[in-house]
mmCIF file of C-alpha atoms in Angstrom:
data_model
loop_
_atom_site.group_PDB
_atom_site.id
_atom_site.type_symbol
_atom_site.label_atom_id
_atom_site.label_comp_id
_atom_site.label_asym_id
_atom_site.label_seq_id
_atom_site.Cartn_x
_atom_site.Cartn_y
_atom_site.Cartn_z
ATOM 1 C CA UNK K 24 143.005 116.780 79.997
ATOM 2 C CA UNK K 25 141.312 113.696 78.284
ATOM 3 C CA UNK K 26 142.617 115.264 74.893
ATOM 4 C CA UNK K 27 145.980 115.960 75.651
ATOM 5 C CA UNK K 28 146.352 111.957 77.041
ATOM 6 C CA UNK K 29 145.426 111.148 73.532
ATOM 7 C CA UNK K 30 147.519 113.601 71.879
ATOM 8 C CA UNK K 31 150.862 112.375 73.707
ATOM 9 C CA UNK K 32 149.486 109.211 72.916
ATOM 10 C CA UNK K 33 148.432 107.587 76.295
ATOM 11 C CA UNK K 34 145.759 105.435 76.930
ATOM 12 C CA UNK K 35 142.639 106.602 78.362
ATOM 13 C CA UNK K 36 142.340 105.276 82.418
ATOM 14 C CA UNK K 37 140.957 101.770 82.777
ATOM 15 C CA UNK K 38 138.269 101.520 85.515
ATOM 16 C CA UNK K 39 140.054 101.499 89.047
ATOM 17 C CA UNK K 40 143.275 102.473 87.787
ATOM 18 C CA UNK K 41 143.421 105.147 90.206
ATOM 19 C CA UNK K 42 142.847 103.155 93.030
ATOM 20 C CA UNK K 43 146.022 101.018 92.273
ATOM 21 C CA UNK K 44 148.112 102.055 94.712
ATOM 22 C CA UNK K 45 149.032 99.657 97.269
ATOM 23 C CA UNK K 46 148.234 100.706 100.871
ATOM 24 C CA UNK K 47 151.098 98.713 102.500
ATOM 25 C CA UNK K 48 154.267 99.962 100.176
ATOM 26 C CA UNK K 49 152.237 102.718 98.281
ATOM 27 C CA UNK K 50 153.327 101.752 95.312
ATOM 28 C CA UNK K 51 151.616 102.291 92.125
ATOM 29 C CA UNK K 52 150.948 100.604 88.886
ATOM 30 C CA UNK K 53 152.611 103.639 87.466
ATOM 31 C CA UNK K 54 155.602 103.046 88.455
ATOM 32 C CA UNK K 55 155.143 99.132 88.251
ATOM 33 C CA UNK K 56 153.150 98.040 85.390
ATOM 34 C CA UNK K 57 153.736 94.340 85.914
ATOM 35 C CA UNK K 58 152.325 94.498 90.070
ATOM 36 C CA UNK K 59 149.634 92.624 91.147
ATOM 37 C CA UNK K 60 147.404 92.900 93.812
ATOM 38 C CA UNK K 61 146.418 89.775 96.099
ATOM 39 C CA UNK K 62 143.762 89.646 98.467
ATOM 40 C CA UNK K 63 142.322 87.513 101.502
ATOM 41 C CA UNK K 64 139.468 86.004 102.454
ATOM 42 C CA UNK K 65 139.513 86.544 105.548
ATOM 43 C CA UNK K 66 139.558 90.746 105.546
ATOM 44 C CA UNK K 67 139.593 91.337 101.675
ATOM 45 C CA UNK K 68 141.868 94.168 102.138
ATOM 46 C CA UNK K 69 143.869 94.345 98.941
ATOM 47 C CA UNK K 70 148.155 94.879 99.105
ATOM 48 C CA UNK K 71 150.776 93.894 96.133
ATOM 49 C CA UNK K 72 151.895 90.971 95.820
ATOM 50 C CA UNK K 73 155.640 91.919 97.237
ATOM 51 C CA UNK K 74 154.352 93.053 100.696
ATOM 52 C CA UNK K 75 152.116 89.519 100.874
ATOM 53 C CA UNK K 76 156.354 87.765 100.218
ATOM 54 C CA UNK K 77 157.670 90.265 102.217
ATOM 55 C CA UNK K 78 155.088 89.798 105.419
ATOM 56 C CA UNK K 79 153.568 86.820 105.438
ATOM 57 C CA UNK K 80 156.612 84.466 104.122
ATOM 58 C CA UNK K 81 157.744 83.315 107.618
ATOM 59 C CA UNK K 82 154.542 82.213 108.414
ATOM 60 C CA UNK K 83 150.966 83.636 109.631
ATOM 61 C CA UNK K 84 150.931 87.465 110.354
ATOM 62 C CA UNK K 85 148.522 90.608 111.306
ATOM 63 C CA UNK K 86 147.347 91.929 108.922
ATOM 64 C CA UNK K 87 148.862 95.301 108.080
ATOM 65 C CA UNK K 88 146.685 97.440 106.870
ATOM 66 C CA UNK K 89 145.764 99.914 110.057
ATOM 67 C CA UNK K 90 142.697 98.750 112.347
ATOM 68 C CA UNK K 91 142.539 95.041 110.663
ATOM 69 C CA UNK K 92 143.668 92.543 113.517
ATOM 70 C CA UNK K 93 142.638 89.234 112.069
ATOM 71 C CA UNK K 94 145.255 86.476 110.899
ATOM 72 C CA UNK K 95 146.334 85.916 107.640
ATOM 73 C CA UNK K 96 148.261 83.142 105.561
ATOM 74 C CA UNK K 97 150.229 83.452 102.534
ATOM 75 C CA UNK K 98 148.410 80.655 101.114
ATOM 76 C CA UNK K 99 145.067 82.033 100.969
ATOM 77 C CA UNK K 100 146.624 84.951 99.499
ATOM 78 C CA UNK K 101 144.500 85.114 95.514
ATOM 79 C CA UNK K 102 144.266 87.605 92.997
ATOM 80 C CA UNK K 103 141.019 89.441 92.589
ATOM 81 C CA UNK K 104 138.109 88.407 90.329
ATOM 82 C CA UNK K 105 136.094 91.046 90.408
ATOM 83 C CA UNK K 106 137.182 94.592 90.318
ATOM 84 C CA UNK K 107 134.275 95.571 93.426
ATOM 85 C CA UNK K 108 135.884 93.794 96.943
ATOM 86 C CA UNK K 109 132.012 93.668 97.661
ATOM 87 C CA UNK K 110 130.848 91.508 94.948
ATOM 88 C CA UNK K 111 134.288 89.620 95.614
ATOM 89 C CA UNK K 112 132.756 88.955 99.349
ATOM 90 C CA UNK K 113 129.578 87.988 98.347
ATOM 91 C CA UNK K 114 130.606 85.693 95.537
ATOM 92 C CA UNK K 115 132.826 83.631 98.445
ATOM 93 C CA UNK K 116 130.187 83.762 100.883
ATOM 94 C CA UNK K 117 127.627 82.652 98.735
ATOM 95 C CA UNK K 118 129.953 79.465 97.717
ATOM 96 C CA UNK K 119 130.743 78.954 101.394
ATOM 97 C CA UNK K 120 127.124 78.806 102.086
ATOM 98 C CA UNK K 121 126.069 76.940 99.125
ATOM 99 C CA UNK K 122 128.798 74.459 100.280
ATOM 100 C CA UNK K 123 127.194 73.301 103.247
ATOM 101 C CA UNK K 124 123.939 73.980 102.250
ATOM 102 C CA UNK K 125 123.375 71.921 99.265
ATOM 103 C CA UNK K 126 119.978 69.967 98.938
ATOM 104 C CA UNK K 127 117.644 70.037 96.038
ATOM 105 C CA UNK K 128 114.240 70.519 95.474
ATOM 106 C CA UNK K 129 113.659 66.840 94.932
ATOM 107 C CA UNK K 130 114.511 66.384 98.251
ATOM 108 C CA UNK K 131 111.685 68.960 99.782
ATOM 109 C CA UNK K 132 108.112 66.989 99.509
ATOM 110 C CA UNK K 133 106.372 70.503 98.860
ATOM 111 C CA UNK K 134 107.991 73.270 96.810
ATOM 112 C CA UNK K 135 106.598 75.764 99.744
ATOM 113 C CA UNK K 136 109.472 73.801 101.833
ATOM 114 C CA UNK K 137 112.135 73.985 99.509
ATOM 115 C CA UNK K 138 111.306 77.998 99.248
ATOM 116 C CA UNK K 139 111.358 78.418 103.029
ATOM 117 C CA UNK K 140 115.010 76.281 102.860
ATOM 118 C CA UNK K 141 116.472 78.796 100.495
ATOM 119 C CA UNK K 142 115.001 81.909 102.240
ATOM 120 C CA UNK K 143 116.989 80.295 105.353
ATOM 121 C CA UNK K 144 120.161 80.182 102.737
ATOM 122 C CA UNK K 145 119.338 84.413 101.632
ATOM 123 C CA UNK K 146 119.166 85.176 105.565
ATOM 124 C CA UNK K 147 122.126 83.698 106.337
ATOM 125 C CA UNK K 148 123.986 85.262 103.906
ATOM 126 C CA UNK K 149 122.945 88.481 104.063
ATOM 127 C CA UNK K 150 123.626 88.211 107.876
ATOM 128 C CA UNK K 151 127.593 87.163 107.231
ATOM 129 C CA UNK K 152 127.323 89.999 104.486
ATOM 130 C CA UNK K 153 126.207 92.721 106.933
ATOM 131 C CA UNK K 154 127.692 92.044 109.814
ATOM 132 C CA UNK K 155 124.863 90.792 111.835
ATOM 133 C CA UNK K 156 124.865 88.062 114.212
ATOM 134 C CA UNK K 157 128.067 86.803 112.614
ATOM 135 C CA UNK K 158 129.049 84.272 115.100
ATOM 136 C CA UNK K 159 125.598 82.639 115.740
ATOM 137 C CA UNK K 160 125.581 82.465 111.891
ATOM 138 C CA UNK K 161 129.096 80.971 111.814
ATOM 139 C CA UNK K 162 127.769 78.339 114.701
ATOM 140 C CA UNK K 163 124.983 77.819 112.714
ATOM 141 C CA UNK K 164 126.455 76.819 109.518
ATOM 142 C CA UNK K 165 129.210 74.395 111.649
ATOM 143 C CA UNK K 166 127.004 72.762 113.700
ATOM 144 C CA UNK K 167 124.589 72.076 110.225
ATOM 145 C CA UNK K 168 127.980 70.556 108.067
ATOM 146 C CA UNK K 169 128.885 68.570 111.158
ATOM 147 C CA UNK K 170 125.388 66.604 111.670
ATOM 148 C CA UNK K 171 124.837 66.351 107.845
ATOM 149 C CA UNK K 172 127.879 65.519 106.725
ATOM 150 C CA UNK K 173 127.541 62.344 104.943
ATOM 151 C CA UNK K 174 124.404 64.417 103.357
ATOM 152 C CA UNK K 175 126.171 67.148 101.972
ATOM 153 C CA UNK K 176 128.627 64.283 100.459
ATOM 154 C CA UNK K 177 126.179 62.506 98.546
ATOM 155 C CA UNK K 178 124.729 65.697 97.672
ATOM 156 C CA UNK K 179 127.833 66.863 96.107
ATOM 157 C CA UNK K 180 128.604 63.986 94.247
ATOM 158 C CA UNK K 181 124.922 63.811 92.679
ATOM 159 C CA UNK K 182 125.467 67.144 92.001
ATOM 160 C CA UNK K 183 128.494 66.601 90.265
ATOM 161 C CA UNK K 184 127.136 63.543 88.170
ATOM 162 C CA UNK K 185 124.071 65.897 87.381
ATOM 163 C CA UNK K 186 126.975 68.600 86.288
ATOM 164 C CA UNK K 187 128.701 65.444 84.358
ATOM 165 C CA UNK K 188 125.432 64.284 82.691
ATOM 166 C CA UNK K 189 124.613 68.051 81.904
ATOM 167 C CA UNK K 190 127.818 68.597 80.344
ATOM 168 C CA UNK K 191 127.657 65.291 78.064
ATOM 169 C CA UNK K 192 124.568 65.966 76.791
ATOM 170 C CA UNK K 193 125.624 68.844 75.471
ATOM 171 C CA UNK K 194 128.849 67.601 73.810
ATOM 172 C CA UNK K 195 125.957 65.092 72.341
ATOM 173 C CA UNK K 196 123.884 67.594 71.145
ATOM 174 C CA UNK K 197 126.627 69.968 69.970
ATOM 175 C CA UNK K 198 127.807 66.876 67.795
ATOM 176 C CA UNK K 199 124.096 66.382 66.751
ATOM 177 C CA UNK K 200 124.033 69.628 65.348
ATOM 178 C CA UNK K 201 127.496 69.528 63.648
ATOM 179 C CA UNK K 202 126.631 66.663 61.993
ATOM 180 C CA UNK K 203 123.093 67.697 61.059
ATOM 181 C CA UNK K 204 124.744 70.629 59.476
ATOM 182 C CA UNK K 205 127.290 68.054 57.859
ATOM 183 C CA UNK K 206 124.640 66.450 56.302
ATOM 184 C CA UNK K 207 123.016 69.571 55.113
ATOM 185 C CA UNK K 208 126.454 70.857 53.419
ATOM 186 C CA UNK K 209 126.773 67.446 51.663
ATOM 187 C CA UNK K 210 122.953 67.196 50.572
ATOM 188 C CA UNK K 211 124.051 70.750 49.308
ATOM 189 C CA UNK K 212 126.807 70.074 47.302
ATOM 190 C CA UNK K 213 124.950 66.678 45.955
ATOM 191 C CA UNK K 214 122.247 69.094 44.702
ATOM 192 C CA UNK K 215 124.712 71.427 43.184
ATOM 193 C CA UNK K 216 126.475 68.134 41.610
ATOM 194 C CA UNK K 217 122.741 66.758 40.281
ATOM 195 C CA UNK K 218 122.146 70.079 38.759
ATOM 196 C CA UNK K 219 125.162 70.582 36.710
ATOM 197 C CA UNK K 220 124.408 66.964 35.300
ATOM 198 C CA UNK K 221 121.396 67.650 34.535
ATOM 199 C CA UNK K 222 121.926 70.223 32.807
ATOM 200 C CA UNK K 223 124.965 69.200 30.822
ATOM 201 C CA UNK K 224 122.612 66.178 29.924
ATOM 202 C CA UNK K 225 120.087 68.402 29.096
ATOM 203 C CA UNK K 226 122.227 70.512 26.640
ATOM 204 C CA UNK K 227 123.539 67.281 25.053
ATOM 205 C CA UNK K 228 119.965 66.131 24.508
ATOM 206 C CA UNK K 229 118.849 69.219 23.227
ATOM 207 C CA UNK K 230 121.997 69.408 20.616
ATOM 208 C CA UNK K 231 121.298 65.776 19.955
ATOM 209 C CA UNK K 232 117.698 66.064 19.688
ATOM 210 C CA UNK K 233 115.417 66.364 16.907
ATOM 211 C CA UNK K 234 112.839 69.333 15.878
ATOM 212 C CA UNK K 235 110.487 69.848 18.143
ATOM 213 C CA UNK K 236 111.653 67.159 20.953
ATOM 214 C CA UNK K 237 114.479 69.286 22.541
ATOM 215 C CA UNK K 238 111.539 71.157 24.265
ATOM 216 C CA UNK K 239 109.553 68.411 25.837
ATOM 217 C CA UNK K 240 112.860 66.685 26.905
ATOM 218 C CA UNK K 241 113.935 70.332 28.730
ATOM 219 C CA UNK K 242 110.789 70.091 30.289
ATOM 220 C CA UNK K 243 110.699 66.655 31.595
ATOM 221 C CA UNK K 244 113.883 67.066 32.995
ATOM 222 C CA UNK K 245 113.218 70.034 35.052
ATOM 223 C CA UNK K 246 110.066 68.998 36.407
ATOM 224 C CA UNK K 247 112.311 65.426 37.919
ATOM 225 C CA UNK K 248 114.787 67.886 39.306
ATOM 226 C CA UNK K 249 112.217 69.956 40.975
ATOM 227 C CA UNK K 250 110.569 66.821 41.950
ATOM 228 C CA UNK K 251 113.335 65.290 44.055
ATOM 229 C CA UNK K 252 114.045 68.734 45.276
ATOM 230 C CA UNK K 253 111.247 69.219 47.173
ATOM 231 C CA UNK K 254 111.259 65.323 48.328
ATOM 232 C CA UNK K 255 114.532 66.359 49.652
ATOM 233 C CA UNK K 256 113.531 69.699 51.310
ATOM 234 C CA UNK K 257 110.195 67.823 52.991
ATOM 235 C CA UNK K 258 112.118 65.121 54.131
ATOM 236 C CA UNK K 259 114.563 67.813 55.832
ATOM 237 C CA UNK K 260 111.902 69.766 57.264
ATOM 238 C CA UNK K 261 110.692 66.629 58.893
ATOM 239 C CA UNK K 262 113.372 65.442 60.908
ATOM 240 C CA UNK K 263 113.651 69.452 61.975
ATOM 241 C CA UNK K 264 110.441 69.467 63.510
ATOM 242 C CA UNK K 265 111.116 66.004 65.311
ATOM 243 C CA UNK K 266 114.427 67.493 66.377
ATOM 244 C CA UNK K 267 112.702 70.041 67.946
ATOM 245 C CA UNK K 268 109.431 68.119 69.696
ATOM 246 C CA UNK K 269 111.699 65.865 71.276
ATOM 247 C CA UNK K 270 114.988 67.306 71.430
ATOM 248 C CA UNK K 271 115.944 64.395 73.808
ATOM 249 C CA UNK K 272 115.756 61.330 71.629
ATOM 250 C CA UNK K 273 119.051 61.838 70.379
ATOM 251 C CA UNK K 274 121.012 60.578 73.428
ATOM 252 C CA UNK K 275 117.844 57.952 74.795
ATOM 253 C CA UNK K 276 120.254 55.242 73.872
ATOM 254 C CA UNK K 277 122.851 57.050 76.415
ATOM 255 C CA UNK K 278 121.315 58.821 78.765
ATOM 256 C CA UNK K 279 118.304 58.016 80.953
ATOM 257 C CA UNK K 280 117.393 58.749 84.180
ATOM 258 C CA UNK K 281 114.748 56.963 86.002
ATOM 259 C CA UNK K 282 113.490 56.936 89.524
ATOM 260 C CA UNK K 283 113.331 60.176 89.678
ATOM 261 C CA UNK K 284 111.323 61.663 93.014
ATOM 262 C CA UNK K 285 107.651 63.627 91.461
ATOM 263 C CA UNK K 286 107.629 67.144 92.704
ATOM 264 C CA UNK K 287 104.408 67.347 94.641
ATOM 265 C CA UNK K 288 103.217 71.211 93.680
ATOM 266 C CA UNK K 289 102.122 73.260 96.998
ATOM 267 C CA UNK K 290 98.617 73.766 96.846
ATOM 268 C CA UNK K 291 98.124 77.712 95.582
ATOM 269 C CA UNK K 292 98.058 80.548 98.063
ATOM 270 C CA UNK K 293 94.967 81.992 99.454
ATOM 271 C CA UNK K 294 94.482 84.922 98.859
ATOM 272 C CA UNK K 295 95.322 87.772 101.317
ATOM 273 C CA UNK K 296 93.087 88.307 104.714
ATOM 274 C CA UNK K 297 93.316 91.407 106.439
ATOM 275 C CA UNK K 298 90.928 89.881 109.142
ATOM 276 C CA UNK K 299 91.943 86.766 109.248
ATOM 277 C CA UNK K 300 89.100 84.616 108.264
ATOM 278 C CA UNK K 301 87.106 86.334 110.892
ATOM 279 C CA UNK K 302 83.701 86.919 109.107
ATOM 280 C CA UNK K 303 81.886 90.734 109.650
ATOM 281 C CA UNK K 304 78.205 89.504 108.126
ATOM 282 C CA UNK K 305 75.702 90.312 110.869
ATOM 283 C CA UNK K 306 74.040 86.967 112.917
ATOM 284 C CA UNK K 307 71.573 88.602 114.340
ATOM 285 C CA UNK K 308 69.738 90.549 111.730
ATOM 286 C CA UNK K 309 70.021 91.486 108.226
ATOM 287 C CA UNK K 310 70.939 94.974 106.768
ATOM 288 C CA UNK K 311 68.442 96.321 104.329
ATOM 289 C CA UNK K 312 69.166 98.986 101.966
ATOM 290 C CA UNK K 313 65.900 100.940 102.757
ATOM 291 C CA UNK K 314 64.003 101.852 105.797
ATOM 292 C CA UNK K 315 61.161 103.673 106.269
ATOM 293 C CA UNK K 316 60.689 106.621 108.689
ATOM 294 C CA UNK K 317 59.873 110.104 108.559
ATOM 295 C CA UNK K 318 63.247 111.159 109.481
ATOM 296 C CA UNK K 319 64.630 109.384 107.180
ATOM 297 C CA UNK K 320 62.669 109.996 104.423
ATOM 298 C CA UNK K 321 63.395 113.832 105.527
ATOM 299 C CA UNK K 322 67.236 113.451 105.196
ATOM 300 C CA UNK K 323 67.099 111.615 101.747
ATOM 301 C CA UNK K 324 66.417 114.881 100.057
ATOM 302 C CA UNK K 325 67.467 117.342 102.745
ATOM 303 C CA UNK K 326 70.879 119.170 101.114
ATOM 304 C CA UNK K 327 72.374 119.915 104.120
ATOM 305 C CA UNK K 328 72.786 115.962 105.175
ATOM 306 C CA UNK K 329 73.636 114.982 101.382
ATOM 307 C CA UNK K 330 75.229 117.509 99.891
ATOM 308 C CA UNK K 331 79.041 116.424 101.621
ATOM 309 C CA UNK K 332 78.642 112.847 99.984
ATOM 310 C CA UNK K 333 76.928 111.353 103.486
ATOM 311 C CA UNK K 334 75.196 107.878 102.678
ATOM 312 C CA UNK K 335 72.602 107.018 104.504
ATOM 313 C CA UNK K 336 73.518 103.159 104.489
ATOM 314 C CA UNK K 337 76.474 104.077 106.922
ATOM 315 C CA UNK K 338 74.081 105.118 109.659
ATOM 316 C CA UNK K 339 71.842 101.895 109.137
ATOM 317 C CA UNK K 340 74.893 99.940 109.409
ATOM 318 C CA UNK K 341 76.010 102.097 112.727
ATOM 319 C CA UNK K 342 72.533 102.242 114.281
ATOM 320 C CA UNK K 343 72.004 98.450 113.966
ATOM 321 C CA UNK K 344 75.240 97.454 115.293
ATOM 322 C CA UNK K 345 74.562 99.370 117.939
ATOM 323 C CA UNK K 346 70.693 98.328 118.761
ATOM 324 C CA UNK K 347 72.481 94.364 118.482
ATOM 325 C CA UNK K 348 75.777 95.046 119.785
ATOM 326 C CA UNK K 349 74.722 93.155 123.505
ATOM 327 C CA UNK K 350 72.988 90.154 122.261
ATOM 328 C CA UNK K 351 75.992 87.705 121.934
ATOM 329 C CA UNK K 352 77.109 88.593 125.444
ATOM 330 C CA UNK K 353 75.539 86.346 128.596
ATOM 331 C CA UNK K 354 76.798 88.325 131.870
ATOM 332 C CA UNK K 355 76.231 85.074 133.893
ATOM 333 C CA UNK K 356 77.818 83.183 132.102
ATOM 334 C CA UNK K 357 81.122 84.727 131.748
ATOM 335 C CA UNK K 358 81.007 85.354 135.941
ATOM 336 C CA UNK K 359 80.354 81.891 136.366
ATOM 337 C CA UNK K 360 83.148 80.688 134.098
ATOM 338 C CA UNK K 361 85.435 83.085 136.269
ATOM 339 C CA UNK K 362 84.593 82.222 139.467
ATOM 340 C CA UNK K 363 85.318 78.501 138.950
ATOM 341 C CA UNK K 364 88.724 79.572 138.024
ATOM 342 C CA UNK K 365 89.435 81.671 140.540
ATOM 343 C CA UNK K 366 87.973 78.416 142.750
ATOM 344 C CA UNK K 367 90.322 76.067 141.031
ATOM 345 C CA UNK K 368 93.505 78.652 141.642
ATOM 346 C CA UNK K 369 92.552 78.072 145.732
ATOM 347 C CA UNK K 370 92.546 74.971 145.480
ATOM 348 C CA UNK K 371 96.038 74.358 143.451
ATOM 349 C CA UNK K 372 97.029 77.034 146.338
ATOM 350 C CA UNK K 373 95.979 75.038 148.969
ATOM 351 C CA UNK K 374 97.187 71.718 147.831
ATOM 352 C CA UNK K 375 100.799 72.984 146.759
ATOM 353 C CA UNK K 376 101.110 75.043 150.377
ATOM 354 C CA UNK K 377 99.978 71.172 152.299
ATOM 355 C CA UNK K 378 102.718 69.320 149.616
ATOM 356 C CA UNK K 379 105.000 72.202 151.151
ATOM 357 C CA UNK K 380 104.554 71.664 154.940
ATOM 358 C CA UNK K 381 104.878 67.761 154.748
ATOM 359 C CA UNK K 382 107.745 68.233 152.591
ATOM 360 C CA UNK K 383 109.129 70.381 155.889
ATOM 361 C CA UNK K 384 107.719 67.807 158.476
ATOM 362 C CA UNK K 385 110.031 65.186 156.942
#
């Protein structure tokens, strides 16, 4: 089929095409090259841009398409970015998120903090993403923008003098380099022009010249040109390498930010406990790697007992928990400590029953 598209001279299918039929006219691009589709925010359910005229031009309606009930606006009626509706959602959500929740790491004291604040940011999302606990999310992110509103204001507007700053620096440096490579053409063409001079002067001196001297004058020429050449080239290299330690001294005189809040690093994860610091070396004795005892030394070279890979230094390890298994444990104790309690429960019994019946005397 492909072939014969290319034979009649069609195009081949752009990605999607097929799925260009609107779901509220059926209409096709087919038949109307110049449609376009619109969609909403609020559904992302994607019809032509005549049926959003034709529907929503009197004001707010349902939304057509069949088991969709929300509300929709002709005004928040766009055209599609991206050709997935998913990635479409996401992108929005994510901005709607990011909206509200906009502080920076200099404002976290410990960079653990600032991770747990975006992990907050990722939950949330993925919960208006999925589905999942939509309105407590949705309550969530309202109640936030309403308590830290004047926040989220300054926030944006540092962020938009950061974006400001960002985005002059980089005119700056753009102009560095243009005139950096200005200066290179011109030293170029300065070269070329010292070089042609030269050597028209060194033809006329050698023309000029007498026997033997055309040689030595040649010679002393050259060597001056290649002299000032590589001044010129060192000099070059130079202010490249300075360029590049400290890329930021070109724009010193405009740009400088000071007061600027240290990031205190979070001290470095431990390293993973199964136990939880709870420590398994023996208090009341000490394992040793060798007893002796005629059974024992029996078993060491019986085949039977070693021949399945059985280590000895389990059943030390076995037999001597067991032997000291008891010793931490005081039995009169431990009924002593319950028997107060169960005291101290009769008497918060008692007292709360007399609080009762003089409450019911009154």
């Amino acid at each position: 089929m492909s072939r014969n598209l290319q034979s009649n001279g069609a195009g081949p299918r752009r990605p999607g095409e097929k799925e260009d039929i609107c779901p509220v006219c059926k209409s096709t691009r087919y038949l109307n090259p110049e449609m376009r589709f619109l969609v909403n925010p609020e559904c992302y359910h994607k019809m032509c841009e005549s049926c959003v005229d034709r529907i929503f031009s009197q004001g707010p309606a349902a939304c057509p398409i069949a088991g969709c009930a929300r509300t929709l606006r002709k005004q928040r009626f766009r055209q599609q970015t991206f050709e997935d509706l998913k990635i479409e959602k996401e992108v929005d959500v994510r901005r709607r998120v990011a909206k509200a929740f906009n502080r920076q790491e200099s404002d976290f004291e410990t960079l653990l903090a600032y991770n747990n604040y975006l992990e907050d940011m990722e939950v949330m999302t993925f919960n208006l993403l999925q589905g999942i606990d939509v309105a407590a999310t949705e309550r969530k992110i309202a109640v936030y923008s309403a308590q830290n509103a004047s926040s989220i204001s300054a926030n944006n507007a540092k962020a938009t003098e950061q974006r400001n700053t960002q985005n002059a620096q980089t005119a700056a440096q753009k102009e560095q380099a243009r005139l950096n490579r200005a200066g290179a053409n011109r030293a170029d063409v300065n070269s070329m022009a010292e070089r042609e001079e030269s050597q028209k002067e060194a033809i006329d001196m050698v023309a000029n010249a007498k026997d033997g001297e055309g040689q030595k004058v040649v010679l002393k020429k050259s060597t001056a040109r290649r002299t000032a050449a590589e001044k010129a080239r060192d000099k070059q290299r130079q202010q490249q390498q300075q360029q590049q330690q400290h890329p930021e001294d070109a724009d010193n005189d405009m740009y400088k930010i000071e007061g600027l809040k240290p990031v205190v690093q979070a001290p470095p994860e431990k390293a993973y406990d199964p136990f939880g610091g709870i420590s398994h070396t023996p208090s009341y004795y000490t394992l040793q790697s060798h007893y002796e005892h005629p059974w024992l030394d029996r078993a060491r070279t019986d085949p039977s007992i070693v021949a399945g890979g059985y280590d000895l230094k389990e059943y030390y390890q076995r037999t001597m928990l067991e032997a000291f298994a008891g010793l931490g444990c005081f039995i009169d104790e431990e009924m002593g400590e319950k028997e107060h309690g169960e005291e101290d429960r009769m008497v918060a019994t008692e007292g709360a029953a007399m609080a009762a019946g003089a409450n019911d005397g009154q």
